């Protein structure tokens, strides 16, 4: 049974994404995400920036460093993330990858 | 010079690398608890932790998070920040959080320490150890963040005592007690997966965003500080489930049963959040229905469950009912809080006209037909005879411990009653879901500490309302109507020189 067969539920588009604090560093990270993931959609509720993509969302250290204009360790993403949707499939020294395991 | 290890290698060295096989005792003596639930694990090395958090990084980032938070708390207090929230009514949502959720953080701290000691896999132990320390930090920062309000407002003073005693707080308390008295894998499925992955966004994101929107700087700040740990906990939850499902096919039906149980338990607990979101936030971010559609239906049903379907996992029991209830659960819950508000450690009130209009807009299918007339009637009673309360004691659901306030899934006009007989005793439930959970484990739930029963048994301070309230730790002003309350009068006098808005 797929989720779309749940009675009363209207299936919508599947997405993955990250919810970040609305602060200076996170705004730089969001700029980097948008540069590296052209399909990324940015939306906002008070205090929170939500970035979503349909297939995968990749954060690259090099792009973030260009946006922030200083060195950035991918583990510093811990200081901005407040939630995410999807499955974190990779997190190493150079990039973080969020996607689902099935298409 | 030696090459610096990458993240992946550092993590492997700091978890697998420092693990050892016990030689003084047998493996099953060192780790005696991970087998009795019937879960089969063949290879603990298949455990992956995408956050790759190591001890050195953990201290570095956690201390930085705390430094940022405490700087905010200092300036909040120095600047009389409490005067800048949207309205005095708002803080009742925060009282409910402090009384209901903060003690659960402490319970999570205790039980993750147990997991960190007793799971045989080093990756699992490291993730649980970090989470245990996180949860202790959450307990502390929540108490610290809310303490500036305790100087000026009622209801913030005795959360620990209240959590163990007050009727509506037995809902979150019994939920967590149920989890910690289960086996370790069920606990992880209950808390790490069902609560922290499946349902956490429904609780925390609208709550923290609500705090930001209502000018509550301390709550926003501790909330985001805690949530940054929470995304690590979500990863643990998803990892647990995938790991169990991949290790052995025989684990699949066990996990499905836990998922069915813990979705429903967590969802019922969230009815308090629903009431808080729709009724207690003067400035509203989104309705419960909208939050449920985004964070549960779209993110979980459409997002996560297709990933789990390849293991044979189905969406949990009761999900169809939860979808039907999104039109009514917040209204039914707040109405009960309004009625029994004389015995709650927060204030309740009738929504303003513009708030009623907001609900009509957000709940076009039900609000004007079923709920608005109640508040109009309540207002008429207030105008003519003053505030009324329901002074009787409600029947409680044996499983979720919520009063029998919920209606039939297809009929908002009819209260839903279910029952089961076990060893010649009859037990009552609010829903098919709670009845099913009881029927699966009756020996567990016949032991429920039900606040109403305990009052009748004479265990709650005495037979009269003042005696019970005293035993609860509720002081005059903590409870009852907001209009004319200590908090409302103080708020009005503090703001009398402000320009009217
Ligand atoms: Fe926590
Ligand atoms: Fe129930």
XYZ file of C-alpha atoms and ligand atoms in Angstrom:
606
model
C 0.000 0.000 0.000
C 1.401 3.380 -0.840
C 0.752 6.405 1.277
C -1.378 7.934 -1.446
C -4.032 5.263 -0.848
C -4.713 6.522 2.691
C -8.388 7.427 2.859
C -9.049 11.139 3.023
C -5.479 12.095 2.171
C -4.775 14.090 -0.967
C -1.230 13.314 -2.061
C 0.930 16.290 -2.985
C 4.376 16.626 -4.474
C 7.151 14.904 -2.597
C 9.995 17.107 -1.429
C 13.025 17.164 0.798
C 14.454 20.167 2.563
C 16.069 21.841 5.529
C 14.623 24.289 8.067
C 17.182 26.837 9.253
C 17.244 29.571 11.865
C 16.746 32.986 10.370
C 20.179 34.378 11.224
C 23.174 35.846 9.412
C 25.162 32.665 8.837
C 22.112 30.676 7.754
C 21.221 33.355 5.182
C 24.661 32.807 3.637
C 24.132 29.053 3.631
C 20.754 29.534 1.947
C 22.410 31.594 -0.801
C 24.896 28.777 -1.341
C 22.118 26.173 -1.476
C 20.213 28.201 -4.060
C 23.353 28.543 -6.188
C 24.084 24.812 -6.111
C 20.487 23.588 -6.365
C 18.718 25.688 -8.977
C 15.332 24.112 -8.239
C 15.516 25.077 -4.532
C 12.511 26.962 -3.197
C 12.941 29.310 -0.244
C 10.047 30.177 2.051
C 9.699 31.658 5.502
C 7.654 31.508 8.685
C 8.593 33.715 11.663
C 12.159 32.891 12.703
C 12.527 30.010 10.257
C 13.830 29.769 6.688
C 12.663 26.683 4.849
C 14.538 25.492 1.761
C 13.006 22.672 -0.230
C 13.860 20.714 -3.381
C 12.078 17.953 -5.207
C 14.836 15.394 -5.638
C 17.912 16.230 -3.667
C 19.477 19.069 -1.780
C 23.226 19.398 -1.669
C 25.248 21.776 0.486
C 28.827 22.291 -0.671
C 31.467 23.619 1.693
C 33.241 25.517 -1.103
C 30.108 27.452 -2.112
C 29.196 28.226 1.485
C 32.728 29.548 2.080
C 32.396 31.839 -0.934
C 29.107 33.201 0.378
C 30.298 33.626 3.968
C 33.766 34.813 2.922
C 35.432 32.705 5.593
C 36.330 29.080 6.253
C 33.392 26.884 7.075
C 33.462 23.373 8.497
C 30.454 21.311 7.322
C 29.839 20.412 10.977
C 29.094 24.075 11.625
C 25.817 23.354 9.857
C 24.779 22.155 13.343
C 24.613 25.840 14.359
C 21.970 26.679 11.745
C 19.790 23.612 11.196
C 16.609 23.281 13.258
C 14.867 20.543 11.313
C 14.895 18.774 7.999
C 12.751 16.596 5.841
C 14.205 13.628 3.987
C 17.133 11.405 4.741
C 20.645 12.767 5.310
C 22.537 10.420 3.019
C 25.951 11.983 3.154
C 27.767 14.364 5.469
C 31.515 14.566 5.021
C 34.203 17.256 4.962
C 33.047 18.743 1.670
C 29.317 18.306 1.336
C 26.002 17.397 2.900
C 23.393 15.560 0.846
C 19.684 15.243 1.719
C 17.401 13.065 -0.400
C 14.938 10.196 -0.123
C 16.153 6.660 -0.809
C 13.458 5.986 -3.395
C 12.256 8.127 -6.279
C 53.475 15.917 9.618
C 50.686 13.378 10.002
C 47.680 13.918 7.766
C 44.612 15.244 9.591
C 41.805 12.686 9.642
C 38.651 13.495 7.689
C 35.211 13.562 9.291
C 34.426 10.022 8.222
C 37.682 8.598 9.610
C 37.501 10.595 12.822
C 34.005 9.330 13.445
C 35.022 5.712 12.790
C 38.023 6.065 15.094
C 36.013 7.682 17.875
C 33.161 5.129 17.836
C 34.175 1.742 16.368
C 37.823 2.451 17.059
C 37.449 2.776 20.831
C 35.055 -0.156 21.156
C 36.244 -3.422 22.730
C 34.904 -6.909 23.336
C 34.412 -7.648 27.036
C 36.606 -10.400 28.413
C 35.846 -10.428 32.172
C 32.125 -11.007 31.592
C 30.132 -12.661 28.868
C 28.658 -10.437 26.125
C 25.081 -11.194 27.278
C 25.948 -10.222 30.846
C 27.293 -6.870 29.715
C 24.314 -6.279 27.403
C 21.344 -8.172 28.831
C 18.389 -6.165 27.490
C 18.437 -6.098 23.705
C 17.005 -9.530 22.911
C 13.770 -10.084 24.802
C 11.655 -8.024 22.406
C 12.307 -10.504 19.585
C 14.356 -8.088 17.462
C 17.146 -9.762 15.518
C 20.392 -7.894 14.856
C 23.130 -9.594 12.822
C 25.651 -6.849 12.248
C 25.911 -3.762 14.460
C 28.546 -2.324 12.131
C 25.811 -1.620 9.598
C 24.642 1.200 11.880
C 25.312 4.555 10.239
C 25.143 7.955 11.867
C 25.080 10.641 9.183
C 25.807 13.432 11.661
C 29.150 11.787 12.441
C 29.280 13.649 15.725
C 32.390 12.989 17.778
C 33.044 13.977 21.382
C 35.424 16.850 20.581
C 33.008 18.391 18.070
C 30.102 17.764 20.382
C 31.565 19.845 23.212
C 32.669 22.564 20.826
C 29.262 23.122 19.235
C 27.154 22.549 22.318
C 29.093 25.082 24.372
C 28.783 27.605 21.569
C 25.015 27.029 21.459
C 24.785 27.614 25.206
C 26.903 30.783 25.035
C 24.602 32.269 22.416
C 21.490 31.368 24.393
C 22.650 32.756 27.729
C 23.713 36.039 26.125
C 20.148 36.430 24.865
C 18.625 35.553 28.249
C 20.772 38.175 29.984
C 19.736 40.936 27.650
C 16.102 39.850 27.823
C 16.066 40.227 31.598
C 18.066 43.453 31.555
C 15.608 45.025 29.125
C 12.339 43.987 30.801
C 11.715 41.816 27.775
C 8.564 40.279 29.219
C 6.722 43.539 28.497
C 7.301 43.060 24.772
C 5.354 39.857 24.208
C 2.173 40.111 22.127
C -0.261 39.737 25.041
C -0.339 38.308 28.568
C -2.561 35.474 27.365
C 0.300 34.154 25.272
C 2.306 32.926 28.267
C -0.289 30.272 29.035
C 1.055 28.314 26.081
C 4.496 28.502 27.676
C 3.199 27.364 31.067
C 1.702 24.325 29.366
C 5.051 23.652 27.701
C 7.029 23.968 30.951
C 4.636 21.750 32.901
C 4.067 19.193 30.158
C 7.213 18.969 28.038
C 10.221 19.999 30.132
C 9.880 17.055 32.553
C 9.788 14.770 29.500
C 13.159 16.150 28.418
C 14.533 14.992 31.740
C 12.993 11.543 31.326
C 14.530 11.375 27.857
C 17.911 12.255 29.372
C 17.617 9.378 31.833
C 16.515 6.786 29.343
C 18.977 7.658 26.604
C 21.692 7.186 29.205
C 20.312 3.673 29.695
C 20.430 3.088 25.914
C 23.958 4.506 25.806
C 25.033 1.925 28.365
C 23.157 -1.158 27.228
C 23.106 -1.262 23.420
C 25.852 -3.495 22.052
C 26.615 -1.349 18.971
C 29.173 1.447 19.564
C 27.590 3.744 16.943
C 24.215 3.439 18.662
C 25.761 4.046 22.055
C 27.566 7.183 20.891
C 24.391 8.653 19.349
C 22.415 7.834 22.509
C 25.110 9.320 24.748
C 25.052 12.617 22.842
C 21.266 12.629 22.944
C 21.193 11.935 26.672
C 23.418 14.937 27.355
C 21.361 17.009 24.905
C 18.178 16.191 26.790
C 19.683 17.246 30.100
C 20.746 20.476 28.412
C 17.190 20.938 27.106
C 15.763 20.506 30.594
C 18.157 23.090 31.966
C 17.861 25.682 29.228
C 14.069 25.463 29.277
C 13.952 26.075 33.018
C 16.491 28.898 32.723
C 14.688 30.475 29.782
C 11.293 30.469 31.451
C 12.469 31.517 34.893
C 12.491 35.260 34.006
C 8.709 34.958 33.564
C 8.283 33.279 36.925
C 9.090 36.613 38.616
C 6.091 38.314 37.034
C 3.491 35.704 36.078
C 1.563 32.898 37.756
C 1.710 29.224 36.875
C 5.468 28.872 36.380
C 6.460 27.792 39.877
C 5.994 24.064 40.468
C 6.207 22.252 37.182
C 7.910 19.144 38.528
C 5.290 18.530 41.188
C 2.445 19.398 38.834
C 3.735 17.058 36.148
C 3.377 14.112 38.538
C -0.033 15.098 39.864
C -2.245 17.331 37.716
C -4.874 15.620 35.533
C -4.030 17.020 32.066
C -0.299 16.509 32.684
C -0.840 12.790 33.135
C -1.318 12.792 29.350
C 2.343 13.593 28.552
C 3.638 11.858 31.682
C 1.899 8.547 30.978
C 3.027 8.705 27.366
C 6.668 8.835 28.358
C 6.289 6.368 31.226
C 4.820 3.954 28.692
C 7.928 4.360 26.540
C 10.560 3.965 29.270
C 8.866 0.839 30.629
C 9.074 -0.812 27.201
C 12.143 -2.617 25.875
C 15.044 -0.609 24.385
C 14.076 -1.057 20.730
C 10.477 -0.169 21.386
C 11.654 2.898 23.292
C 13.776 3.973 20.321
C 10.893 3.376 17.925
C 8.548 5.301 20.220
C 10.693 8.286 21.078
C 13.426 8.544 18.449
C 11.337 7.595 15.468
C 7.630 8.148 16.145
C 8.016 11.218 18.303
C 11.218 12.837 17.086
C 11.009 12.042 13.400
C 7.332 11.514 12.599
C 5.683 14.089 14.874
C 8.336 16.454 16.239
C 7.894 19.136 13.608
C 4.241 19.417 14.507
C 5.187 20.274 18.055
C 8.360 22.285 17.768
C 8.431 24.207 14.544
C 5.010 25.899 14.908
C 5.668 26.345 18.616
C 9.004 28.101 18.170
C 7.791 30.048 15.198
C 4.770 31.020 17.322
C 7.123 32.223 20.037
C 9.072 34.277 17.491
C 5.852 35.794 16.164
C 4.590 36.645 19.666
C 7.793 38.345 20.755
C 8.865 35.624 23.178
C 12.621 35.902 22.840
C 13.655 33.297 25.472
C 11.407 30.567 24.062
C 12.425 31.231 20.478
C 16.059 31.101 21.476
C 15.984 27.959 23.616
C 13.662 26.396 21.066
C 16.029 26.825 18.174
C 18.972 25.880 20.346
C 17.204 22.632 21.301
C 15.928 22.041 17.772
C 19.433 22.093 16.382
C 20.060 19.029 18.576
C 16.670 17.707 17.542
C 17.681 17.328 13.915
C 20.436 14.993 15.128
C 17.784 13.111 17.112
C 15.593 12.844 14.025
C 18.489 11.212 12.247
C 18.859 8.725 15.085
C 15.149 7.932 14.791
C 15.241 7.316 11.066
C 18.446 5.329 11.415
C 16.929 3.072 14.101
C 13.979 2.198 11.891
C 16.002 1.570 8.749
C 18.537 -0.467 10.701
C 15.885 -2.693 12.302
C 14.093 -3.221 9.008
C 17.274 -4.018 7.117
C 18.735 -6.400 9.695
C 16.055 -9.089 9.532
C 12.706 -9.552 7.864
C 11.304 -10.913 11.106
C 11.700 -7.410 12.578
C 9.197 -5.901 10.139
C 5.904 -6.946 11.838
C 7.293 -6.027 15.268
C 8.267 -2.567 14.053
C 4.921 -2.105 12.301
C 3.070 -2.884 15.554
C 5.197 -0.361 17.459
C 4.660 2.212 14.757
C 0.901 1.690 14.929
C 0.932 2.079 18.694
C 3.293 5.019 18.938
C 1.862 7.047 16.113
C -1.503 6.949 17.844
C -0.065 7.627 21.302
C 1.946 10.591 19.985
C -0.878 11.921 17.897
C -3.272 11.905 20.871
C -0.635 13.731 22.939
C -0.458 16.333 20.197
C -4.113 17.283 20.751
C -2.815 19.560 23.531
C -0.470 21.151 20.998
C -3.373 21.590 18.597
C -5.380 23.461 21.249
C -2.368 25.580 22.111
C -1.687 26.520 18.488
C -5.209 27.491 17.558
C -6.349 29.071 20.820
C -3.438 30.223 22.964
C -1.282 32.133 20.501
C -2.591 35.707 20.155
C -0.633 36.020 16.901
C -1.106 32.824 14.972
C 1.443 31.343 12.586
C -0.670 28.578 11.078
C -3.638 26.492 12.108
C -3.349 22.959 13.476
C -4.964 21.736 10.283
C -2.388 23.488 8.111
C 0.474 22.227 10.276
C -0.867 18.684 10.141
C -1.197 18.829 6.371
C 2.314 20.142 5.874
C 4.321 18.389 8.583
C 2.492 15.112 8.704
C 0.584 14.503 5.497
C 2.960 16.050 3.030
C 6.312 15.531 4.744
C 5.614 12.083 6.252
C 2.875 10.358 4.246
C 3.993 11.647 0.855
C 7.670 11.976 1.764
C 8.818 9.313 4.184
C 6.385 6.424 3.802
C 7.235 5.576 0.173
C 10.802 5.007 1.457
C 9.517 2.642 4.152
C 7.137 0.826 1.777
C 10.051 -1.064 0.224
C 10.507 -2.834 3.570
C 6.792 -3.667 3.725
C 5.932 -0.906 6.232
C 2.494 0.690 5.891
C 1.276 4.058 7.164
C 0.328 3.622 10.830
C -2.983 2.596 12.327
C -5.359 5.484 12.863
C -3.902 7.769 10.237
C -7.236 7.970 8.370
C -8.948 9.011 11.602
C -6.283 11.611 12.345
C -6.899 13.099 8.915
C -10.637 13.323 9.617
C -9.958 14.800 13.049
C -7.794 17.645 11.767
C -11.015 19.623 11.378
C -11.983 19.290 15.033
C -9.315 18.090 17.456
C -8.061 21.534 18.532
C -11.615 22.749 19.143
C -12.675 19.711 21.141
C -9.527 19.844 23.263
C -9.591 23.564 24.050
C -13.279 23.375 24.909
C -12.422 20.744 27.554
C -9.606 22.926 28.919
C -12.004 25.885 29.062
C -14.603 23.816 30.916
C -12.200 22.255 33.437
C -9.971 25.329 33.637
C -10.579 25.790 37.361
C -8.264 22.804 37.893
C -5.539 23.759 35.410
C -2.318 25.618 36.176
C -2.886 28.082 33.355
C -5.677 30.452 32.404
C -8.292 29.978 29.707
C -10.595 32.460 27.965
C -13.143 32.875 25.216
C -11.455 33.717 21.902
C -11.931 37.304 20.725
C -14.285 37.983 17.813
C -11.438 38.348 15.367
C -9.983 35.048 16.599
C -13.349 33.356 16.103
C -13.382 34.748 12.559
C -9.883 33.391 11.966
C -11.115 29.932 12.970
C -14.132 30.205 10.690
C -11.725 30.949 7.866
C -9.334 28.119 8.772
C -12.034 25.537 9.544
C -14.867 26.276 7.126
C -16.262 22.722 7.291
C -16.811 22.601 11.045
C -16.228 25.792 13.007
C -19.413 27.777 12.488
C -21.575 24.709 12.646
C -20.198 23.011 15.771
C -17.830 25.218 17.744
C -18.578 28.919 17.323
C -22.049 28.516 18.899
C -20.415 27.122 22.062
C -18.253 30.198 22.547
C -21.148 32.521 21.793
C -23.163 30.698 24.412
C -20.246 30.774 26.862
C -19.981 34.545 26.310
C -23.696 34.958 26.990
C -23.336 33.035 30.242
C -20.370 35.219 31.233
C -22.349 38.372 30.453
C -25.413 37.256 32.393
C -24.138 35.152 35.280
C -20.358 35.131 35.146
C -17.885 32.436 34.102
C -19.017 28.800 34.408
C -16.884 25.723 34.989
C -17.698 22.051 34.721
C -17.228 21.049 38.323
C -17.705 17.295 37.868
C -14.878 14.908 37.122
C -14.643 13.578 33.568
C -14.291 9.968 32.498
C -10.769 9.367 31.178
C -9.462 7.169 28.401
C -7.548 4.277 29.964
C -4.703 4.627 27.431
C -4.142 8.275 26.455
C -5.690 9.567 29.724
C -7.486 12.396 27.918
C -11.092 12.936 29.067
C -13.685 11.404 26.750
C -14.020 14.569 24.693
C -13.419 13.335 21.172
C -16.265 12.702 18.778
C -16.978 9.900 16.325
C -14.675 10.210 13.297
C -17.629 10.849 10.996
C -19.897 12.725 13.385
C -18.654 15.821 15.233
C -21.981 15.827 17.093
C -21.513 12.508 18.881
C -18.966 11.631 21.589
C -16.926 8.528 20.799
C -16.945 5.794 23.462
C -15.163 2.445 23.173
C -14.644 -0.209 25.830
C -13.010 -3.586 26.466
C -13.539 -6.121 29.215
C -10.453 -7.665 30.757
C -10.550 -10.091 33.720
C -14.171 -9.148 34.388
C -13.395 -5.399 34.574
C -14.598 -2.907 31.991
C -12.144 -0.296 30.613
C -13.022 2.801 28.587
C -11.341 4.433 25.581
C -11.623 7.595 23.525
C -11.055 5.917 20.162
C -10.527 2.708 18.235
C -6.784 3.411 18.368
C -6.581 3.600 22.166
C -8.808 0.501 22.483
C -6.550 -1.447 20.130
C -3.449 -0.433 22.087
C -5.090 -1.642 25.306
C -6.165 -4.927 23.714
C -2.585 -5.592 22.618
C -1.171 -5.100 26.148
C -3.962 -5.144 28.722
C -1.654 -6.130 31.588
C 0.245 -2.911 31.080
C -2.672 -0.515 30.838
C -4.780 -1.883 33.690
C -2.029 -0.345 35.847
C -2.579 3.196 34.519
C -2.526 5.934 37.177
C -5.700 7.761 36.155
C -6.033 11.155 37.868
C -9.816 10.990 38.221
C -9.762 7.487 39.714
C -7.024 8.530 42.098
C -9.102 11.457 43.341
C -12.003 9.086 44.018
C -9.644 6.647 45.725
C -8.651 9.431 48.135
C -5.050 9.708 46.945
C -5.047 13.362 45.888
C -5.229 15.483 49.007
C -8.898 15.091 49.872
C -12.415 14.991 48.474
C -12.984 18.719 47.822
C -11.786 20.882 44.941
C -9.602 23.190 47.128
C -7.923 20.175 48.718
C -7.109 18.619 45.351
C -5.842 21.938 43.925
C -3.659 22.395 46.963
C -2.248 18.877 46.508
C -1.629 19.698 42.812
C 0.460 22.704 43.859
C -1.937 25.116 42.136
C -2.017 28.524 43.817
C -4.808 31.102 43.453
C -4.328 32.916 40.121
C -2.627 29.985 38.416
C -5.976 28.602 37.341
C -9.343 29.712 35.985
C -10.451 32.544 33.735
C -7.874 34.895 32.229
C -10.080 37.988 32.174
C -9.788 39.487 35.649
C -6.936 37.137 36.633
C -3.798 38.322 38.443
C -1.846 38.066 35.195
C -4.401 40.027 33.200
C -4.665 42.798 35.806
C -0.878 43.080 36.046
C -0.545 43.117 32.271
C -3.130 45.902 31.995
C -1.436 48.030 34.655
C 2.048 47.557 33.158
C 0.761 48.647 29.770
C -1.612 51.447 30.777
C 0.817 54.130 29.608
C 1.442 52.394 26.275
C -0.364 53.732 23.224
C -3.443 51.603 22.475
C -2.900 49.203 19.596
Fe 14.856 17.373 23.848
Fe -7.489 7.634 24.241
